[in-house]
mmCIF file of C-alpha atoms and ligand atoms in Angstrom:
data_model
loop_
_atom_site.group_PDB
_atom_site.id
_atom_site.type_symbol
_atom_site.label_atom_id
_atom_site.label_comp_id
_atom_site.label_asym_id
_atom_site.label_seq_id
_atom_site.Cartn_x
_atom_site.Cartn_y
_atom_site.Cartn_z
ATOM 1 C CA UNK A 134 -106.764 38.748 -36.409
ATOM 2 C CA UNK A 135 -105.587 40.320 -33.144
ATOM 3 C CA UNK A 136 -105.111 38.541 -29.823
ATOM 4 C CA UNK A 137 -108.420 39.835 -28.500
ATOM 5 C CA UNK A 138 -110.414 39.319 -31.730
ATOM 6 C CA UNK A 139 -109.640 35.607 -31.683
ATOM 7 C CA UNK A 140 -111.589 35.162 -28.427
ATOM 8 C CA UNK A 141 -114.761 36.515 -30.024
ATOM 9 C CA UNK A 142 -117.230 33.889 -31.276
ATOM 10 C CA UNK A 143 -119.198 36.303 -33.462
ATOM 11 C CA UNK A 144 -119.746 39.991 -34.059
ATOM 12 C CA UNK A 145 -123.104 41.118 -32.669
ATOM 13 C CA UNK A 146 -123.024 44.796 -33.678
ATOM 14 C CA UNK A 147 -120.465 46.165 -36.109
ATOM 15 C CA UNK A 148 -118.782 49.547 -35.824
ATOM 16 C CA UNK A 149 -121.106 50.890 -38.526
ATOM 17 C CA UNK A 150 -124.266 49.563 -36.834
ATOM 18 C CA UNK A 151 -123.173 51.124 -33.539
ATOM 19 C CA UNK A 152 -122.302 54.439 -35.202
ATOM 20 C CA UNK A 153 -125.694 54.674 -36.942
ATOM 21 C CA UNK A 154 -127.704 53.769 -33.858
ATOM 22 C CA UNK A 155 -125.760 56.124 -31.586
ATOM 23 C CA UNK A 156 -126.402 58.954 -34.080
ATOM 24 C CA UNK A 157 -130.164 58.180 -34.007
ATOM 25 C CA UNK A 158 -130.304 58.180 -30.214
ATOM 26 C CA UNK A 159 -128.220 61.373 -30.048
ATOM 27 C CA UNK A 160 -130.689 63.048 -32.411
ATOM 28 C CA UNK A 161 -133.657 61.958 -30.289
ATOM 29 C CA UNK A 162 -132.044 63.283 -27.126
ATOM 30 C CA UNK A 163 -131.239 66.582 -28.889
ATOM 31 C CA UNK A 164 -134.903 66.949 -29.876
ATOM 32 C CA UNK A 165 -136.320 65.882 -26.507
ATOM 33 C CA UNK A 166 -134.038 68.280 -24.619
ATOM 34 C CA UNK A 167 -133.957 71.150 -27.096
ATOM 35 C CA UNK A 168 -135.094 73.714 -24.485
ATOM 36 C CA UNK A 169 -132.993 72.260 -21.668
ATOM 37 C CA UNK A 170 -129.335 71.714 -20.929
ATOM 38 C CA UNK A 171 -129.076 68.122 -19.698
ATOM 39 C CA UNK A 172 -126.367 66.844 -17.379
ATOM 40 C CA UNK A 173 -125.287 63.443 -18.672
ATOM 41 C CA UNK A 174 -123.891 61.134 -16.022
ATOM 42 C CA UNK A 175 -121.829 58.198 -17.288
ATOM 43 C CA UNK A 176 -121.526 55.142 -15.040
ATOM 44 C CA UNK A 177 -117.920 53.990 -15.044
ATOM 45 C CA UNK A 178 -116.242 52.149 -16.346
ATOM 46 C CA UNK A 179 -118.471 50.499 -18.934
ATOM 47 C CA UNK A 180 -120.088 53.687 -20.271
ATOM 48 C CA UNK A 181 -116.847 55.484 -21.188
ATOM 49 C CA UNK A 182 -116.752 54.572 -24.897
ATOM 50 C CA UNK A 183 -120.507 54.936 -25.474
ATOM 51 C CA UNK A 184 -120.561 58.276 -23.661
ATOM 52 C CA UNK A 185 -117.805 59.727 -25.804
ATOM 53 C CA UNK A 186 -119.643 58.895 -29.039
ATOM 54 C CA UNK A 187 -123.144 59.720 -27.777
ATOM 55 C CA UNK A 188 -121.950 63.094 -26.558
ATOM 56 C CA UNK A 189 -120.729 63.998 -30.035
ATOM 57 C CA UNK A 190 -124.060 62.876 -31.539
ATOM 58 C CA UNK A 191 -125.915 65.463 -29.441
ATOM 59 C CA UNK A 192 -126.087 68.959 -30.893
ATOM 60 C CA UNK A 193 -127.605 70.963 -28.025
ATOM 61 C CA UNK A 194 -125.753 72.398 -25.019
ATOM 62 C CA UNK A 195 -125.098 69.626 -22.494
ATOM 63 C CA UNK A 196 -122.647 68.779 -19.740
ATOM 64 C CA UNK A 197 -121.085 65.524 -18.600
ATOM 65 C CA UNK A 198 -120.019 63.955 -15.310
ATOM 66 C CA UNK A 199 -119.117 60.444 -14.201
ATOM 67 C CA UNK A 200 -119.887 58.136 -11.283
ATOM 68 C CA UNK A 201 -118.316 54.792 -10.483
ATOM 69 C CA UNK A 202 -120.626 51.850 -9.758
ATOM 70 C CA UNK A 203 -119.616 48.188 -9.823
ATOM 71 C CA UNK A 204 -121.423 44.973 -9.058
ATOM 72 C CA UNK A 205 -119.634 42.374 -11.163
ATOM 73 C CA UNK A 206 -115.984 42.718 -10.170
ATOM 74 C CA UNK A 207 -114.014 40.068 -12.042
ATOM 75 C CA UNK A 208 -116.960 37.626 -12.146
ATOM 76 C CA UNK A 209 -119.495 36.824 -14.877
ATOM 77 C CA UNK A 210 -122.461 37.108 -12.500
ATOM 78 C CA UNK A 211 -123.571 40.058 -10.374
ATOM 79 C CA UNK A 212 -122.365 40.087 -6.755
ATOM 80 C CA UNK A 213 -125.845 41.355 -5.820
ATOM 81 C CA UNK A 214 -124.303 44.414 -4.191
ATOM 82 C CA UNK A 215 -123.539 47.714 -5.898
ATOM 83 C CA UNK A 216 -120.359 49.503 -4.854
ATOM 84 C CA UNK A 217 -120.599 53.160 -5.671
ATOM 85 C CA UNK A 218 -119.218 56.546 -4.700
ATOM 86 C CA UNK A 219 -120.606 57.516 -1.284
ATOM 87 C CA UNK A 220 -120.717 61.261 -1.851
ATOM 88 C CA UNK A 221 -122.356 61.509 -5.263
ATOM 89 C CA UNK A 222 -122.161 65.276 -5.801
ATOM 90 C CA UNK A 223 -118.530 65.281 -4.758
ATOM 91 C CA UNK A 224 -117.757 62.448 -7.207
ATOM 92 C CA UNK A 225 -119.672 64.224 -9.974
ATOM 93 C CA UNK A 226 -118.061 67.565 -9.247
ATOM 94 C CA UNK A 227 -121.438 69.241 -9.628
ATOM 95 C CA UNK A 228 -124.805 69.500 -7.912
ATOM 96 C CA UNK A 229 -127.806 67.443 -9.026
ATOM 97 C CA UNK A 230 -130.692 69.461 -7.586
ATOM 98 C CA UNK A 231 -132.771 71.100 -10.309
ATOM 99 C CA UNK A 232 -130.790 69.491 -13.144
ATOM 100 C CA UNK A 233 -132.157 67.451 -16.038
ATOM 101 C CA UNK A 234 -130.170 64.252 -15.608
ATOM 102 C CA UNK A 235 -129.579 61.556 -18.221
ATOM 103 C CA UNK A 236 -127.789 58.497 -16.834
ATOM 104 C CA UNK A 237 -125.640 56.814 -19.488
ATOM 105 C CA UNK A 238 -124.899 53.088 -19.150
ATOM 106 C CA UNK A 239 -123.362 50.408 -21.332
ATOM 107 C CA UNK A 240 -125.637 47.553 -20.311
ATOM 108 C CA UNK A 241 -128.835 47.054 -18.371
ATOM 109 C CA UNK A 242 -128.860 43.472 -17.108
ATOM 110 C CA UNK A 243 -130.493 42.568 -13.756
ATOM 111 C CA UNK A 244 -131.034 46.377 -13.346
ATOM 112 C CA UNK A 245 -129.558 46.276 -9.846
ATOM 113 C CA UNK A 246 -126.912 48.868 -10.739
ATOM 114 C CA UNK A 247 -129.212 51.347 -12.454
ATOM 115 C CA UNK A 248 -132.046 51.042 -9.944
ATOM 116 C CA UNK A 249 -129.563 51.713 -7.118
ATOM 117 C CA UNK A 250 -127.953 54.643 -8.941
ATOM 118 C CA UNK A 251 -131.346 56.164 -9.845
ATOM 119 C CA UNK A 252 -132.593 55.870 -6.273
ATOM 120 C CA UNK A 253 -129.522 57.722 -4.969
ATOM 121 C CA UNK A 254 -129.766 60.406 -7.669
ATOM 122 C CA UNK A 255 -133.494 60.934 -6.982
ATOM 123 C CA UNK A 256 -132.710 61.683 -3.334
ATOM 124 C CA UNK A 257 -130.716 64.690 -4.604
ATOM 125 C CA UNK A 258 -133.861 66.163 -6.244
ATOM 126 C CA UNK A 259 -133.055 66.504 -9.962
ATOM 127 C CA UNK A 260 -135.609 68.356 -12.133
ATOM 128 C CA UNK A 261 -135.910 65.176 -14.226
ATOM 129 C CA UNK A 262 -134.164 61.821 -14.540
ATOM 130 C CA UNK A 263 -133.890 59.576 -17.590
ATOM 131 C CA UNK A 264 -131.748 56.589 -18.475
ATOM 132 C CA UNK A 265 -129.959 55.878 -21.746
ATOM 133 C CA UNK A 266 -128.375 52.457 -22.212
ATOM 134 C CA UNK A 267 -126.317 51.064 -25.066
ATOM 135 C CA UNK A 268 -127.642 47.531 -24.556
ATOM 136 C CA UNK A 269 -130.672 46.104 -22.800
ATOM 137 C CA UNK A 270 -130.597 42.447 -21.698
ATOM 138 C CA UNK A 271 -134.267 42.225 -20.683
ATOM 139 C CA UNK A 272 -134.299 38.451 -20.102
ATOM 140 C CA UNK A 273 -132.001 38.862 -17.120
ATOM 141 C CA UNK A 274 -134.074 41.460 -15.270
ATOM 142 C CA UNK A 275 -134.576 40.859 -11.547
ATOM 143 C CA UNK A 276 -136.015 44.325 -10.836
ATOM 144 C CA UNK A 277 -138.800 46.025 -12.825
ATOM 145 C CA UNK A 278 -136.867 48.732 -14.702
ATOM 146 C CA UNK A 279 -137.170 50.329 -18.148
ATOM 147 C CA UNK A 280 -134.640 52.475 -20.005
ATOM 148 C CA UNK A 281 -135.914 55.674 -21.624
ATOM 149 C CA UNK A 282 -133.430 55.382 -24.492
ATOM 150 C CA UNK A 283 -131.634 52.287 -25.720
ATOM 151 C CA UNK A 284 -129.550 51.422 -28.727
ATOM 152 C CA UNK A 285 -129.872 47.632 -28.816
ATOM 153 C CA UNK A 286 -131.735 44.747 -27.197
ATOM 154 C CA UNK A 287 -129.520 41.734 -26.560
ATOM 155 C CA UNK A 288 -130.170 38.107 -25.659
ATOM 156 C CA UNK A 289 -128.583 36.383 -22.682
ATOM 157 C CA UNK A 290 -125.142 36.104 -24.250
ATOM 158 C CA UNK A 291 -121.792 37.192 -22.899
ATOM 159 C CA UNK A 292 -121.174 40.412 -24.811
ATOM 160 C CA UNK A 293 -117.951 42.423 -24.756
ATOM 161 C CA UNK A 294 -116.423 45.367 -26.578
ATOM 162 C CA UNK A 295 -117.165 49.073 -27.090
ATOM 163 C CA UNK A 296 -116.528 49.672 -23.369
ATOM 164 C CA UNK A 297 -117.982 46.395 -22.059
ATOM 165 C CA UNK A 298 -115.490 44.114 -20.326
ATOM 166 C CA UNK A 299 -114.859 40.590 -19.241
ATOM 167 C CA UNK A 300 -112.491 40.687 -16.219
ATOM 168 C CA UNK A 301 -111.440 44.219 -17.312
ATOM 169 C CA UNK A 302 -110.416 43.202 -20.844
ATOM 170 C CA UNK A 303 -112.060 43.695 -24.275
ATOM 171 C CA UNK A 304 -113.276 47.255 -23.556
ATOM 172 C CA UNK A 305 -111.108 48.459 -26.450
ATOM 173 C CA UNK A 306 -112.787 46.332 -29.144
ATOM 174 C CA UNK A 307 -114.400 48.826 -31.543
ATOM 175 C CA UNK A 308 -117.409 46.523 -32.129
ATOM 176 C CA UNK A 309 -119.650 44.454 -29.821
ATOM 177 C CA UNK A 310 -119.072 40.721 -29.922
ATOM 178 C CA UNK A 311 -120.038 37.519 -28.141
ATOM 179 C CA UNK A 312 -117.193 36.010 -26.137
ATOM 180 C CA UNK A 313 -116.384 32.373 -26.838
ATOM 181 C CA UNK A 314 -117.746 30.306 -23.895
ATOM 182 C CA UNK A 315 -114.405 28.558 -23.401
ATOM 183 C CA UNK A 316 -112.892 31.913 -22.424
ATOM 184 C CA UNK A 317 -115.129 32.559 -19.423
ATOM 185 C CA UNK A 318 -115.772 28.941 -18.411
ATOM 186 C CA UNK A 319 -112.047 28.228 -17.988
HETATM 187 C C1 PRP B 124 -121.735 46.360 -15.507
HETATM 188 C C2 PRP B 124 -122.350 47.401 -16.418
HETATM 189 C C3 PRP B 124 -123.491 47.936 -15.608
HETATM 190 C C4 PRP B 124 -123.922 46.748 -14.788
HETATM 191 C C5 PRP B 124 -125.173 46.132 -15.371
HETATM 192 O O1 PRP B 124 -120.872 46.988 -14.605
HETATM 193 O O2 PRP B 124 -121.429 48.409 -16.752
HETATM 194 O O3 PRP B 124 -123.080 48.979 -14.750
HETATM 195 O O4 PRP B 124 -122.833 45.809 -14.836
HETATM 196 O O5 PRP B 124 -125.580 45.018 -14.657
HETATM 197 P P1 PRP B 124 -126.869 44.959 -13.729
HETATM 198 O O6 PRP B 124 -128.017 45.537 -14.504
HETATM 199 O O7 PRP B 124 -127.041 43.466 -13.504
HETATM 200 O O8 PRP B 124 -126.597 45.684 -12.462
HETATM 201 P P2 PRP B 124 -119.654 46.268 -13.837
HETATM 202 O O9 PRP B 124 -120.030 45.973 -12.424
HETATM 203 O O10 PRP B 124 -119.180 45.090 -14.666
HETATM 204 O O11 PRP B 124 -118.578 47.412 -13.822
HETATM 205 P P3 PRP B 124 -117.876 48.176 -15.082
HETATM 206 O O12 PRP B 124 -118.859 49.205 -15.583
HETATM 207 O O13 PRP B 124 -116.654 48.807 -14.467
HETATM 208 O O14 PRP B 124 -117.543 47.144 -16.138
#
């Protein structure tokens, strides 16, 4: 067992479960967008691992870009404020107007991050806007918000791995696990 594995209480989704689900969602996106060429926008940093697998599960022409948005910092609860790139099109390196946008996230929790990002993207007049999240923690929602695509629903547990961090660590776990409470309550 590695140094990071030993801080995991239990595995929530194995590498195989993630692989299969990401393939299913990639197939759905490929069908839904078969006559379009979507621009997928990953929200950094959490979406990096999911984006790289989802992208390869899509078999239609598509493009990618990334935006940085943070609300948690090194804490386990949201700061209530989303820090994001001011000039979105400059950060993306491409225009948004007239594009079919799919926002790619690792986790939808209170929905503060995604509702803020979507509001800013909408101001730039995309042709359409959808959201794809790896995990959906519906019990924590403080804003009414629904993802268009999601891989997994999760309970109110502290999940890490497959891009999701605790204080910037654990993103490199290949599976999704629940962190032992003694790690974050120290
Ligand atoms: C996490 C996650 C989402 C957001 C979800 O980001 O990646 O962006 O929190 O929470 P919310 O629905 O309550 O807003 P974080 O601020 O931890 O930054 P990171 O992506 O760099 O890990």
